[in-house]
Coordinates of C-alpha atoms and ligand atoms in Angstrom, one line a residue:
M141 CA 0.1 0.0 -0.1
K142 CA 3.0 2.4 0.8
K143 CA 4.4 2.1 -2.7
I144 CA 1.1 3.0 -4.4
K145 CA 0.8 6.2 -1.9
A146 CA 4.6 7.0 -3.1
D147 CA 3.8 6.6 -6.9
I148 CA 0.6 9.0 -6.4
K149 CA 2.6 11.6 -4.6
A150 CA 5.4 11.5 -7.2
K151 CA 2.9 11.9 -10.1
S152 CA 1.0 14.6 -8.1
E153 CA 4.4 16.5 -8.3
S154 CA 4.8 16.0 -11.9
K155 CA 3.5 18.4 -15.0
Y156 CA 0.4 16.3 -15.6
K157 CA -3.3 17.5 -15.6
K158 CA -4.8 17.5 -12.4
I159 CA -8.3 17.0 -11.1
P160 CA -9.6 18.9 -7.9
V161 CA -11.1 17.1 -5.0
Y162 CA -13.7 19.1 -3.2
D163 CA -15.0 18.5 0.5
P164 CA -19.0 18.5 -0.3
K165 CA -19.4 19.5 3.5
T166 CA -17.6 22.8 2.8
G167 CA -17.4 22.9 -0.8
E168 CA -13.5 23.8 -0.5
K169 CA -11.0 22.0 -2.6
I170 CA -9.1 19.6 -0.4
D171 CA -6.7 18.0 -2.9
E172 CA -6.0 17.3 -6.4
I173 CA -5.3 14.1 -8.5
I174 CA -3.2 13.7 -11.4
E175 CA -5.1 12.7 -14.3
T176 CA -4.2 9.5 -16.5
P177 CA -2.8 11.0 -19.8
V178 CA -5.2 10.0 -22.5
K179 CA -2.5 8.9 -24.8
E180 CA -1.5 6.0 -22.3
I181 CA -5.1 4.5 -22.7
K182 CA -4.0 2.6 -25.8
N183 CA -1.2 1.2 -24.0
I184 CA -3.5 0.1 -21.3
F185 CA -5.9 -1.6 -23.2
Q186 CA -2.9 -3.6 -24.9
K187 CA -1.6 -4.4 -21.6
L188 CA -4.9 -5.7 -20.5
T189 CA -5.5 -7.6 -23.5
E190 CA -2.2 -9.6 -23.2
G191 CA -2.5 -9.9 -19.3
Q192 CA -6.2 -11.4 -19.6
K193 CA -4.8 -14.4 -21.2
E194 CA -2.7 -15.1 -18.1
W195 CA -5.5 -14.5 -15.8
A196 CA -7.8 -16.6 -17.6
S197 CA -5.5 -19.5 -17.7
Y198 CA -5.3 -19.5 -13.7
G199 CA -8.7 -20.9 -13.6
L200 CA -11.5 -20.4 -11.3
K201 CA -9.7 -21.6 -8.2
R202 CA -6.7 -19.4 -8.4
R203 CA -8.7 -16.4 -9.3
K204 CA -10.8 -17.0 -6.2
I205 CA -7.7 -17.0 -3.9
K206 CA -6.8 -13.8 -5.1
I207 CA -10.3 -12.3 -5.0
L208 CA -10.4 -13.6 -1.1
K209 CA -7.5 -11.3 -0.5
I210 CA -9.4 -8.2 -1.6
K211 CA -12.1 -9.1 1.1
E212 CA -9.2 -9.5 3.7
S213 CA -7.6 -6.2 2.8
I214 CA -11.2 -4.5 3.1
L215 CA -11.9 -6.1 6.5
V216 CA -8.5 -5.3 8.0
N217 CA -8.6 -1.6 6.9
I218 CA -12.5 -1.2 7.3
D219 CA -12.4 2.0 9.3
E220 CA -9.8 3.6 7.2
I221 CA -11.6 2.8 4.0
V222 CA -15.2 4.0 5.6
N223 CA -13.4 7.5 6.6
L224 CA -12.2 8.1 3.3
I225 CA -15.4 7.3 1.4
S226 CA -17.2 9.5 3.7
K227 CA -14.9 12.3 3.1
D228 CA -14.8 12.1 -0.7
T229 CA -18.6 11.6 -1.0
G230 CA -20.0 13.3 2.3
K231 CA -21.8 10.5 3.2
S232 CA -22.2 9.4 7.0
K233 CA -20.1 6.4 8.2
T234 CA -23.2 4.5 8.8
D235 CA -24.4 5.2 5.2
V236 CA -21.1 4.0 4.0
I237 CA -20.7 1.0 5.7
M238 CA -24.4 -0.1 5.0
S239 CA -24.4 0.9 1.4
E240 CA -20.6 0.9 0.2
I241 CA -18.7 -1.6 2.2
Y242 CA -21.3 -4.3 3.1
P243 CA -22.5 -5.0 -0.9
V244 CA -18.7 -5.4 -1.6
I245 CA -18.0 -7.8 0.9
S246 CA -21.3 -9.8 0.4
T247 CA -20.7 -10.0 -3.3
I248 CA -17.2 -11.4 -2.5
D249 CA -18.5 -13.9 -0.2
T250 CA -21.5 -15.0 -2.5
F251 CA -19.7 -15.1 -5.6
V252 CA -16.6 -16.7 -4.4
K253 CA -18.9 -19.5 -2.8
R254 CA -20.8 -20.0 -5.8
A255 CA -18.7 -19.3 -8.6
E256 CA -18.6 -22.7 -9.7
R257 CA -22.6 -23.2 -9.7
Y258 CA -22.7 -20.0 -12.0
L259 CA -19.7 -20.6 -14.2
S260 CA -18.8 -24.2 -14.7
D261 CA -20.0 -26.1 -17.6
K262 CA -23.8 -27.2 -17.7
E263 CA -25.0 -30.0 -19.7
I264 CA -28.2 -29.5 -22.3
N265 CA -30.7 -32.1 -22.8
L266 CA -31.2 -31.9 -26.5
K267 CA -34.4 -33.6 -26.4
N268 CA -34.4 -34.5 -30.1
K269 CA -34.8 -37.8 -31.9
L270 CA -32.8 -36.8 -34.4
T271 CA -29.6 -35.9 -32.4
I272 CA -30.0 -39.1 -30.3
N273 CA -26.3 -39.6 -30.8
K274 CA -25.2 -36.1 -29.8
K275 CA -24.6 -34.4 -26.5
S276 CA -24.1 -30.8 -25.7
Y277 CA -23.0 -28.5 -22.9
V278 CA -22.4 -24.9 -22.6
A279 CA -19.1 -23.2 -20.9
Y280 CA -18.6 -20.1 -19.5
M281 CA -15.5 -18.7 -20.8
P282 CA -13.7 -15.7 -19.9
K283 CA -14.4 -12.7 -22.3
G284 CA -11.1 -11.0 -22.7
P285 CA -10.4 -7.2 -21.3
V286 CA -13.4 -5.1 -20.2
A287 CA -14.1 -1.7 -19.1
V288 CA -15.9 -0.8 -16.0
I289 CA -16.9 3.0 -16.1
S290 CA -19.0 4.1 -13.1
P291 CA -20.6 7.0 -11.6
W292 CA -19.9 9.0 -8.2
N293 CA -23.1 8.1 -6.2
Y294 CA -21.5 4.8 -4.9
P295 CA -18.1 5.3 -5.9
F296 CA -16.9 2.0 -4.3
Q297 CA -19.7 -0.5 -4.5
I298 CA -20.7 -0.3 -7.8
P299 CA -17.4 -0.4 -9.7
F300 CA -16.0 -2.6 -7.1
R301 CA -18.8 -5.4 -7.3
E302 CA -18.4 -5.0 -11.5
I303 CA -14.6 -5.7 -11.3
I304 CA -15.1 -8.7 -8.7
L305 CA -17.4 -10.3 -11.0
N306 CA -15.2 -9.5 -14.0
L307 CA -12.1 -11.0 -12.2
L308 CA -13.8 -14.0 -11.2
A309 CA -15.2 -14.7 -14.7
G310 CA -11.5 -14.5 -16.0
N311 CA -11.4 -10.9 -17.5
S312 CA -8.9 -8.3 -17.2
V313 CA -10.4 -4.8 -16.2
L314 CA -9.9 -1.2 -16.7
L315 CA -11.7 0.9 -14.2
K316 CA -12.8 4.5 -14.9
G317 CA -14.3 6.1 -11.8
S318 CA -16.3 9.3 -11.7
P319 CA -13.6 12.5 -11.8
E320 CA -15.7 13.7 -8.8
T321 CA -14.7 10.8 -6.2
L322 CA -11.0 9.7 -7.5
L323 CA -9.9 9.4 -3.7
V324 CA -12.3 6.4 -3.7
S325 CA -11.2 5.1 -7.2
L326 CA -7.4 5.3 -5.7
K327 CA -8.5 3.2 -2.7
I328 CA -9.9 0.7 -5.0
E329 CA -6.7 0.3 -6.7
E330 CA -4.9 0.2 -3.6
I331 CA -6.8 -2.7 -2.3
I332 CA -6.9 -4.5 -5.7
R333 CA -2.6 -4.5 -5.6
F334 CA -2.5 -5.6 -2.0
A335 CA -4.5 -8.8 -3.3
G336 CA -1.4 -9.2 -5.6
I337 CA -3.5 -8.3 -8.8
D338 CA -1.3 -6.4 -11.1
D339 CA -1.6 -3.9 -13.8
N340 CA -1.6 -6.7 -16.5
I341 CA -4.9 -7.6 -15.0
F342 CA -6.5 -4.2 -13.7
Q343 CA -5.8 -0.8 -14.4
N344 CA -7.4 2.3 -12.9
V345 CA -7.6 5.2 -15.3
L346 CA -8.0 8.7 -13.5
G347 CA -10.1 11.0 -15.7
G348 CA -13.3 12.1 -16.8
K349 CA -15.4 12.6 -20.0
E350 CA -12.2 12.9 -22.4
A351 CA -10.9 9.8 -20.9
G352 CA -14.2 7.9 -21.2
E353 CA -14.5 8.8 -24.9
E354 CA -11.0 7.5 -25.4
I355 CA -11.5 4.4 -23.6
T356 CA -14.7 3.4 -25.4
K357 CA -12.9 3.8 -28.8
Y358 CA -11.1 0.4 -28.2
P359 CA -12.4 -3.0 -28.9
W360 CA -13.1 -4.1 -25.2
K361 CA -15.2 -7.7 -25.0
H362 CA -17.5 -5.7 -22.7
I363 CA -18.2 -2.5 -21.3
T364 CA -20.2 -2.3 -17.9
F365 CA -21.4 1.6 -17.5
T366 CA -23.4 2.9 -14.6
G367 CA -24.4 6.5 -15.0
S368 CA -26.7 9.0 -16.8
V369 CA -29.1 8.2 -19.9
E370 CA -27.3 10.5 -22.1
V371 CA -23.7 9.2 -21.7
G372 CA -25.1 5.6 -21.5
K373 CA -26.5 6.1 -25.2
R374 CA -23.2 7.5 -26.3
I375 CA -21.4 4.5 -25.1
M376 CA -23.4 2.3 -26.5
A377 CA -23.2 4.0 -29.7
K378 CA -19.3 3.8 -29.4
A379 CA -19.3 0.3 -28.4
A380 CA -21.5 -0.7 -31.6
E381 CA -18.6 0.2 -33.8
N382 CA -16.5 -2.7 -32.3
L383 CA -19.5 -4.8 -31.5
T384 CA -18.5 -4.8 -28.0
S385 CA -21.3 -5.8 -25.7
V386 CA -22.7 -3.5 -22.8
T387 CA -24.4 -3.7 -19.6
L388 CA -26.0 -0.4 -18.7
E389 CA -27.2 0.8 -15.4
L390 CA -29.0 4.1 -16.0
G391 CA -31.0 6.7 -14.3
G392 CA -34.5 6.3 -12.6
K393 CA -37.6 8.0 -11.5
D394 CA -38.7 5.6 -9.0
P395 CA -42.6 5.7 -8.2
M396 CA -44.1 4.7 -4.8
I397 CA -47.7 3.7 -4.7
V398 CA -49.5 4.0 -1.1
L399 CA -52.8 2.1 -1.3
E400 CA -55.5 3.3 1.6
D401 CA -55.2 0.0 3.4
A402 CA -51.1 0.4 3.9
D403 CA -49.6 0.7 7.2
L404 CA -49.3 4.3 7.2
E405 CA -46.4 4.5 10.0
R406 CA -44.1 1.8 7.9
A407 CA -45.1 3.7 4.5
A408 CA -44.1 6.9 5.7
N409 CA -40.8 5.7 7.4
G410 CA -40.3 3.8 4.2
A411 CA -40.8 7.1 2.0
I412 CA -38.4 9.2 4.2
F413 CA -35.6 6.4 4.2
N414 CA -35.8 5.6 0.7
G415 CA -36.2 9.1 -0.7
C416 CA -33.4 10.7 1.6
F417 CA -31.0 7.9 2.1
I418 CA -27.5 9.3 0.9
S419 CA -29.5 12.4 0.5
G420 CA -31.4 10.7 -2.4
Q421 CA -28.7 10.4 -4.4
S422 CA -29.4 6.8 -5.4
C423 CA -30.4 5.6 -8.7
A424 CA -33.3 3.7 -7.0
A425 CA -34.4 6.4 -4.5
V426 CA -38.1 6.9 -4.1
E427 CA -38.5 10.2 -6.5
R428 CA -42.2 10.3 -6.8
I429 CA -45.1 9.2 -4.4
Y430 CA -48.7 8.6 -5.4
V431 CA -50.9 8.1 -2.2
S432 CA -54.7 7.0 -2.1
N433 CA -56.7 10.4 -1.6
K434 CA -58.3 8.5 1.4
V435 CA -55.4 8.5 3.5
K436 CA -53.3 11.4 1.7
E437 CA -53.5 13.9 4.4
K438 CA -52.7 11.7 7.2
F439 CA -49.7 10.3 5.3
I440 CA -48.4 13.8 4.1
K441 CA -48.6 15.1 8.0
M442 CA -46.7 11.9 8.9
L443 CA -44.1 12.5 6.3
V444 CA -43.5 16.2 7.2
D445 CA -43.1 15.3 10.9
K446 CA -40.7 12.7 10.0
A447 CA -38.7 14.9 7.7
K448 CA -38.3 17.5 10.3
K449 CA -36.5 15.0 12.8
L450 CA -33.7 14.0 10.2
R451 CA -30.4 15.2 11.5
S452 CA -28.0 16.9 9.0
Y453 CA -24.4 17.0 9.3
I454 CA -24.5 20.8 10.1
E455 CA -26.0 20.2 13.4
Y456 CA -24.6 16.7 14.1
P457 CA -21.2 16.5 12.2
S458 CA -20.3 13.2 13.3
D459 CA -23.5 11.2 13.3
Y460 CA -26.1 12.3 10.7
D461 CA -28.9 11.2 8.8
I462 CA -28.8 13.9 6.0
G463 CA -25.2 14.5 4.6
P464 CA -24.3 17.2 1.7
I465 CA -24.8 16.4 -1.8
T466 CA -21.5 15.1 -3.3
T467 CA -21.2 17.4 -6.1
K468 CA -21.7 20.7 -7.1
F469 CA -23.6 20.1 -10.5
Q470 CA -26.2 17.9 -8.6
Y471 CA -26.7 20.5 -6.2
D472 CA -27.4 22.9 -8.7
K473 CA -29.8 20.4 -10.7
I474 CA -31.9 19.9 -7.6
L475 CA -32.3 23.3 -7.0
A476 CA -33.4 23.9 -10.5
H477 CA -36.1 21.5 -10.2
L478 CA -37.2 22.6 -6.8
R479 CA -37.4 26.5 -8.1
E480 CA -39.2 25.4 -11.2
A481 CA -41.9 23.6 -9.0
S482 CA -42.1 26.2 -6.3
K483 CA -43.8 28.4 -8.9
K484 CA -47.0 26.1 -8.7
A485 CA -46.4 23.5 -6.0
K486 CA -46.2 24.0 -2.2
I487 CA -43.1 23.0 -0.1
L488 CA -44.4 21.8 3.4
T489 CA -40.9 21.2 4.9
G490 CA -37.3 21.9 3.8
G491 CA -37.0 23.5 0.4
L492 CA -34.5 26.1 -0.9
P493 CA -31.6 25.9 1.7
Q494 CA -30.6 29.0 3.7
K495 CA -28.0 31.3 2.3
G496 CA -24.7 31.0 3.9
L497 CA -24.7 27.3 5.0
A498 CA -21.7 25.2 5.0
G499 CA -21.3 22.9 1.8
W500 CA -23.8 21.8 -0.6
Y501 CA -26.8 21.1 1.6
I502 CA -30.3 20.4 0.7
P503 CA -32.6 19.7 3.6
P504 CA -35.5 16.9 3.3
T505 CA -38.2 18.4 1.6
V506 CA -41.7 17.3 1.2
V507 CA -43.8 18.8 -1.9
V508 CA -47.4 18.7 -2.6
N509 CA -49.4 20.1 -5.5
V510 CA -47.2 18.9 -8.0
N511 CA -48.0 17.5 -11.5
H512 CA -46.3 15.6 -14.4
S513 CA -45.7 18.8 -16.1
M514 CA -42.9 19.5 -13.7
K515 CA -39.4 18.4 -14.0
L516 CA -39.4 17.2 -10.5
M517 CA -42.0 14.5 -11.5
K518 CA -40.5 13.7 -14.8
E519 CA -36.6 14.0 -14.7
E520 CA -34.1 12.2 -12.3
T521 CA -33.8 14.9 -9.3
F522 CA -31.5 12.9 -7.2
G523 CA -31.7 14.7 -3.9
P524 CA -33.7 14.4 -0.7
I525 CA -37.1 15.6 -2.3
L526 CA -40.4 13.9 -1.9
P527 CA -43.0 15.1 -4.1
V528 CA -46.3 13.7 -3.2
M529 CA -49.6 13.5 -5.4
G530 CA -52.9 12.2 -4.5
V531 CA -54.6 9.6 -6.5
S532 CA -58.3 8.3 -6.6
S533 CA -57.9 4.7 -8.0
I534 CA -55.4 2.2 -8.3
Q535 CA -55.6 2.4 -12.0
E536 CA -54.6 6.2 -11.7
A537 CA -51.7 5.4 -9.6
I538 CA -50.2 2.8 -12.2
D539 CA -50.8 5.0 -14.9
L540 CA -48.9 8.0 -13.3
A541 CA -46.2 5.6 -12.0
N542 CA -45.8 4.3 -15.7
D543 CA -45.8 7.8 -17.2
S544 CA -42.1 8.0 -16.9
D545 CA -39.0 7.3 -19.6
Y546 CA -37.3 5.4 -16.5
G547 CA -38.0 2.0 -15.1
L548 CA -35.7 1.0 -12.4
N549 CA -37.7 0.3 -9.4
A550 CA -41.1 0.7 -8.2
S551 CA -42.9 0.2 -4.7
I552 CA -46.5 -0.8 -3.8
W553 CA -47.4 -0.2 -0.1
T554 CA -50.5 -2.2 1.3
K555 CA -51.3 -5.2 3.3
N556 CA -52.9 -6.9 0.2
H557 CA -50.1 -9.0 -1.2
S558 CA -52.1 -10.6 -3.8
L559 CA -53.6 -7.2 -5.0
A560 CA -50.1 -5.6 -5.1
K561 CA -48.6 -8.7 -7.0
K562 CA -51.3 -7.7 -9.7
I563 CA -50.3 -4.3 -9.5
A564 CA -46.6 -5.3 -9.9
S565 CA -47.2 -7.3 -13.0
K566 CA -48.6 -3.8 -14.6
L567 CA -45.6 -1.7 -13.4
E568 CA -43.1 -0.8 -16.0
A569 CA -39.8 -1.3 -13.7
G570 CA -37.0 -3.8 -13.4
T571 CA -37.7 -4.5 -9.9
V572 CA -41.0 -4.0 -7.9
L573 CA -40.9 -4.2 -4.2
I574 CA -43.9 -4.6 -2.1
N575 CA -43.8 -2.7 1.2
D576 CA -40.1 -1.8 0.7
H577 CA -38.0 0.1 -1.8
L578 CA -34.3 0.2 -3.1
Y579 CA -32.5 -2.3 -0.8
T580 CA -32.2 -5.1 -3.4
Q581 CA -29.6 -3.4 -5.2
A582 CA -27.3 -4.2 -2.3
V583 CA -28.3 -7.8 -2.3
S584 CA -26.0 -10.2 -4.3
R585 CA -28.0 -12.8 -5.2
A586 CA -30.9 -10.7 -6.6
P587 CA -31.0 -9.5 -10.1
W588 CA -30.5 -6.0 -10.7
L589 CA -31.6 -4.3 -13.8
G590 CA -33.3 -1.5 -15.6
I591 CA -35.8 -1.3 -18.4
K592 CA -37.1 1.5 -20.5
K593 CA -34.4 4.1 -20.3
S594 CA -33.0 3.0 -17.1
G595 CA -30.8 0.3 -18.6
I596 CA -29.9 -2.9 -20.5
G597 CA -28.8 -6.3 -19.2
V598 CA -28.6 -7.5 -15.5
S599 CA -26.1 -7.6 -12.9
H600 CA -25.9 -9.6 -9.8
G601 CA -27.4 -12.9 -9.1
A602 CA -26.7 -15.7 -11.3
W603 CA -27.3 -13.5 -14.3
G604 CA -24.3 -11.1 -13.3
P605 CA -21.2 -13.3 -13.6
R606 CA -22.9 -15.1 -16.6
S607 CA -23.2 -11.7 -18.2
M608 CA -19.5 -11.1 -17.8
A609 CA -18.5 -14.4 -19.3
Q610 CA -18.9 -15.6 -22.9
L611 CA -21.2 -18.2 -23.4
K612 CA -20.2 -21.1 -25.6
H613 CA -22.1 -24.2 -26.7
I614 CA -19.8 -27.3 -27.2
N615 CA -21.6 -30.3 -29.0
Y616 CA -20.0 -33.8 -29.6
D617 CA -20.9 -37.6 -30.9
V618 CA -21.6 -40.2 -28.4
L619 CA -21.1 -43.1 -30.8
P620 CA -18.5 -42.8 -33.7
L621 CA -20.8 -43.0 -36.9
K622 CA -19.7 -42.8 -40.2
R623 CA -22.3 -40.0 -40.9
D624 CA -25.2 -38.3 -39.7
L625 CA -28.9 -38.9 -40.6
W626 CA -29.0 -35.7 -42.3
W627 CA -25.8 -35.7 -44.3
F628 CA -25.8 -36.3 -48.0
P629 CA -27.0 -37.9 -50.3
S630 CA -30.5 -36.6 -50.5
S631 CA -33.0 -39.1 -51.5
A632 CA -37.0 -39.7 -51.7
N633 CA -36.6 -42.2 -48.9
K634 CA -34.9 -39.5 -46.5
Y635 CA -37.7 -36.9 -47.4
D636 CA -40.3 -39.3 -46.6
A637 CA -38.6 -40.3 -43.2
F638 CA -38.2 -36.6 -42.2
K639 CA -41.7 -35.8 -43.1
S640 CA -43.3 -38.7 -41.1
Y641 CA -41.0 -37.6 -38.1
I642 CA -42.1 -34.2 -38.3
K643 CA -45.7 -35.2 -38.4
K644 CA -45.5 -37.4 -35.5
D645 CA -43.5 -35.5 -33.2
F646 CA -44.4 -31.7 -34.0
W647 CA -48.1 -32.1 -35.2
R648 CA -50.0 -31.7 -32.0
K649 CA -53.4 -33.2 -31.7
P650 CA -55.3 -30.3 -31.2
A651 CA -54.0 -28.7 -34.3
I652 CA -55.0 -31.8 -36.2
M653 CA -58.4 -31.7 -34.8
L654 CA -58.7 -27.9 -35.6
K655 CA -57.7 -28.5 -39.2
F656 CA -60.2 -31.5 -39.5
I657 CA -63.1 -29.3 -38.1
K658 CA -62.5 -26.6 -40.5
E659 CA -62.3 -28.8 -43.4
F660 CA -65.5 -30.4 -42.3
L661 CA -67.2 -27.2 -41.9
L662 CA -66.0 -25.9 -45.3
L663 CA -67.4 -29.2 -46.9
F664 CA -70.7 -28.6 -45.0
R665 CA -70.8 -25.2 -46.4
K666 CA -70.6 -26.3 -50.0
F667 CA -74.0 -28.4 -49.8
Ligands
NAD819 P1 -22.5 10.3 -15.7 O1 -23.3 9.5 -17.0 O2 -22.4 11.8 -15.8 O3 -21.0 9.7 -15.8 C1 -20.6 8.4 -15.2 C2 -19.6 8.0 -15.9 O4 -19.4 8.2 -17.0 C3 -18.2 8.8 -15.2 O5 -17.2 8.0 -14.7 C4 -17.9 9.9 -16.3 O6 -16.7 10.5 -16.2 C5 -18.1 9.1 -17.8 N1 -18.3 9.6 -18.8 C6 -19.0 10.9 -19.0 N2 -18.9 11.2 -20.3 C7 -18.5 10.0 -20.9 C8 -18.2 9.9 -22.2 N3 -18.8 10.5 -23.5 N4 -17.9 8.6 -22.5 C9 -17.5 7.7 -21.6 N5 -17.4 8.3 -20.3 C10 -18.2 9.1 -20.1 O7 -23.2 10.0 -14.5 P2 -23.0 10.6 -13.0 O8 -23.4 11.9 -12.8 O9 -21.5 10.0 -12.5 O10 -23.8 9.5 -12.2 C11 -25.3 9.7 -11.8 C12 -26.1 8.7 -12.8 O11 -25.6 7.3 -12.5 C13 -27.4 8.7 -12.3 O12 -28.2 9.2 -13.5 C14 -27.9 7.7 -11.5 O13 -29.2 7.2 -11.6 C15 -26.9 6.8 -12.4 N6 -26.8 5.6 -11.7 C16 -27.5 4.2 -11.9 C17 -27.4 3.2 -11.2 C18 -28.0 1.9 -11.6 O14 -27.9 0.8 -11.1 N7 -29.0 1.8 -12.6 C19 -26.6 3.2 -10.3 C20 -25.9 4.4 -9.9 C21 -26.0 5.6 -10.4

C-alpha cells in the first residue's frame, strides 16, 4: 500500500493535468489528483489484452484465492476505508458501511462460494430424436479485457462489484471511476494491488469525459457502464462500432404507490428512508409518491413530521442522517427542479436551503400540489425531495407511475399482497418491491436491472457473472458413426422419413383436430 501512495505523490508533483477534489461538506478544494494521460489508454488496452490471457489460464480456483485477498484487505482496513469514502462523498459513516462496504463484502462472499454453480459447464438435454447420438453442454468462458465506467454516487460498491465479477469470470479490467470521487478510485486500486493483482490484469484510469471517450474507442469485449442515460447512449453507440457488448445501469425516477390499506407508519418511514438515504442520491431512490386520496392528508402529515426529525451534518457533524450533496452540479440541478416546481407547488418542509450554510446542503423536503408537467415529477432529481400526489384509484396510480421514461424500481405499499402482485405485473420497472424500496440493489443474489431508459442487461444474481462471461456451446458425438442422418445424399426415402418424423413429433393433436373441424365445416357449407 505504501508504494502506491508514493507513486501517487510522485505523480502529483509532476506536470500532468490535475483534477480537483472537493469536500462536499464545505465546498472547499482539499486535494488534487493527477489525470491519466489520455494517450496512455491505448497502451493500457494492449497491456490488459495480453494480461487477460494469463489471468484466464489461472482457472477459477486460483482467481478465487486472489479475490478473497481483496475481502481480507477491506476487512482489515475497514475504518480507514469508511472514513475515506465518507470524506470524498460526504456520506455518513453508517451510510458508507451499509451501502458501500457491505455490498462489496457480500458480493465477494456470495460469488466466491457460488462461482462453480454459476460458471462451470452445464449439460443441455437436446431432447431431439434426430440427435440421439449427440450431447451438448455450455461453458462460461472468459471474455477478454473489459472496461468498467462508473458514477460518483456509489463510487466504491458499484465499480468494485463489477470488477470482482469480471475478475472471477477471467476478464482483465479497466476501471474509470467518476472524476468527482477519485480518492475512492485510488483506494480501490490500492486494495486490488494488495491482493496481488497487477497492472496486466487491472488498471485504474483517472479522468473524466475525455478519458471515457478515449476508452470506448477500443474493442473491449464488454463495457459495463453505470451512469446517466445521455452518457449510456453515447457509450452504446461507440461500443457498436466494435460490436462490444454492453451492460447499462442508468438513471431512475422511482414511483412509490401507497394504497388506502397500507400500514401508514411503515409507508411513511419507508418513504423518508428510501427518498432521503444518502440525501436521495441513489438511482433507485423514491422520487415520486402516489398516495390514495383517502389517506393522503394523514400520510403527508406523517412525512412532514418525520422529515423534520432527520439530523443533518451541519448540526450533528459526526452522526447524521442527511449529508451534503456530493457534487456541485448535482446540487445545482436539484435546486433548479425545486425552483421550477415551487412556482406552482407547495413546499411543506425543507425546500431551498438558507444562504450561507456550509457545503452543498439540501434539507429533506416534502412537496405537494405537484404534477407531471414539472421536472420534479419527470426528470431524475437525485436529492432528498419527496413530491406527493393524491390518486383516486389504483389505475390512476399505475398510469402515473408508468408515465416516465425510466423503469428502474417501483414500490407498492399495502397489506394486500395478492393485489400488490397484480399491480406489480403492470408496473414498468426492473424491480418492484412490496412494502419496501431500493434495498435489493445491495443484495448479491438478486438480479439488478432497469427497463425503458433505465438500462440494458442484468447485474448480480446468477445473471451477473454469466453476463460477464462468454457463453460457448460445445456439442459432440456419443458413438463414432460414419455419417449423420441428415448428411448427403438426398433421396426420396430421406424426404419421407423426415416428413413422417416431423408430423409425428411436432404435429400436436389439437392442431390436427382444428384442421379437421375447419375442413369439415368448409365441406358442410358447400352443400
Ligand atoms: P455520468 O453519466 O455523468 O458519468 C458516469 C461515468 O461516465 C463517469 O465516470 C464519467 O466520467 C463517465 N463519462 C462521462 N462522459 C463520458 C463519455 N462521453 N464517454 C465515456 N464515459 C463518460 O453519471 P454520474 O453523474 O456520474 O452518475 C449519476 C447517474 O448514474 C444517475 O443518473 C444515476 O441514476 C445513475 N446510476 C444508476 C445506477 C443503476 O444501477 N441503474 C446506479 C448508480 C447510478
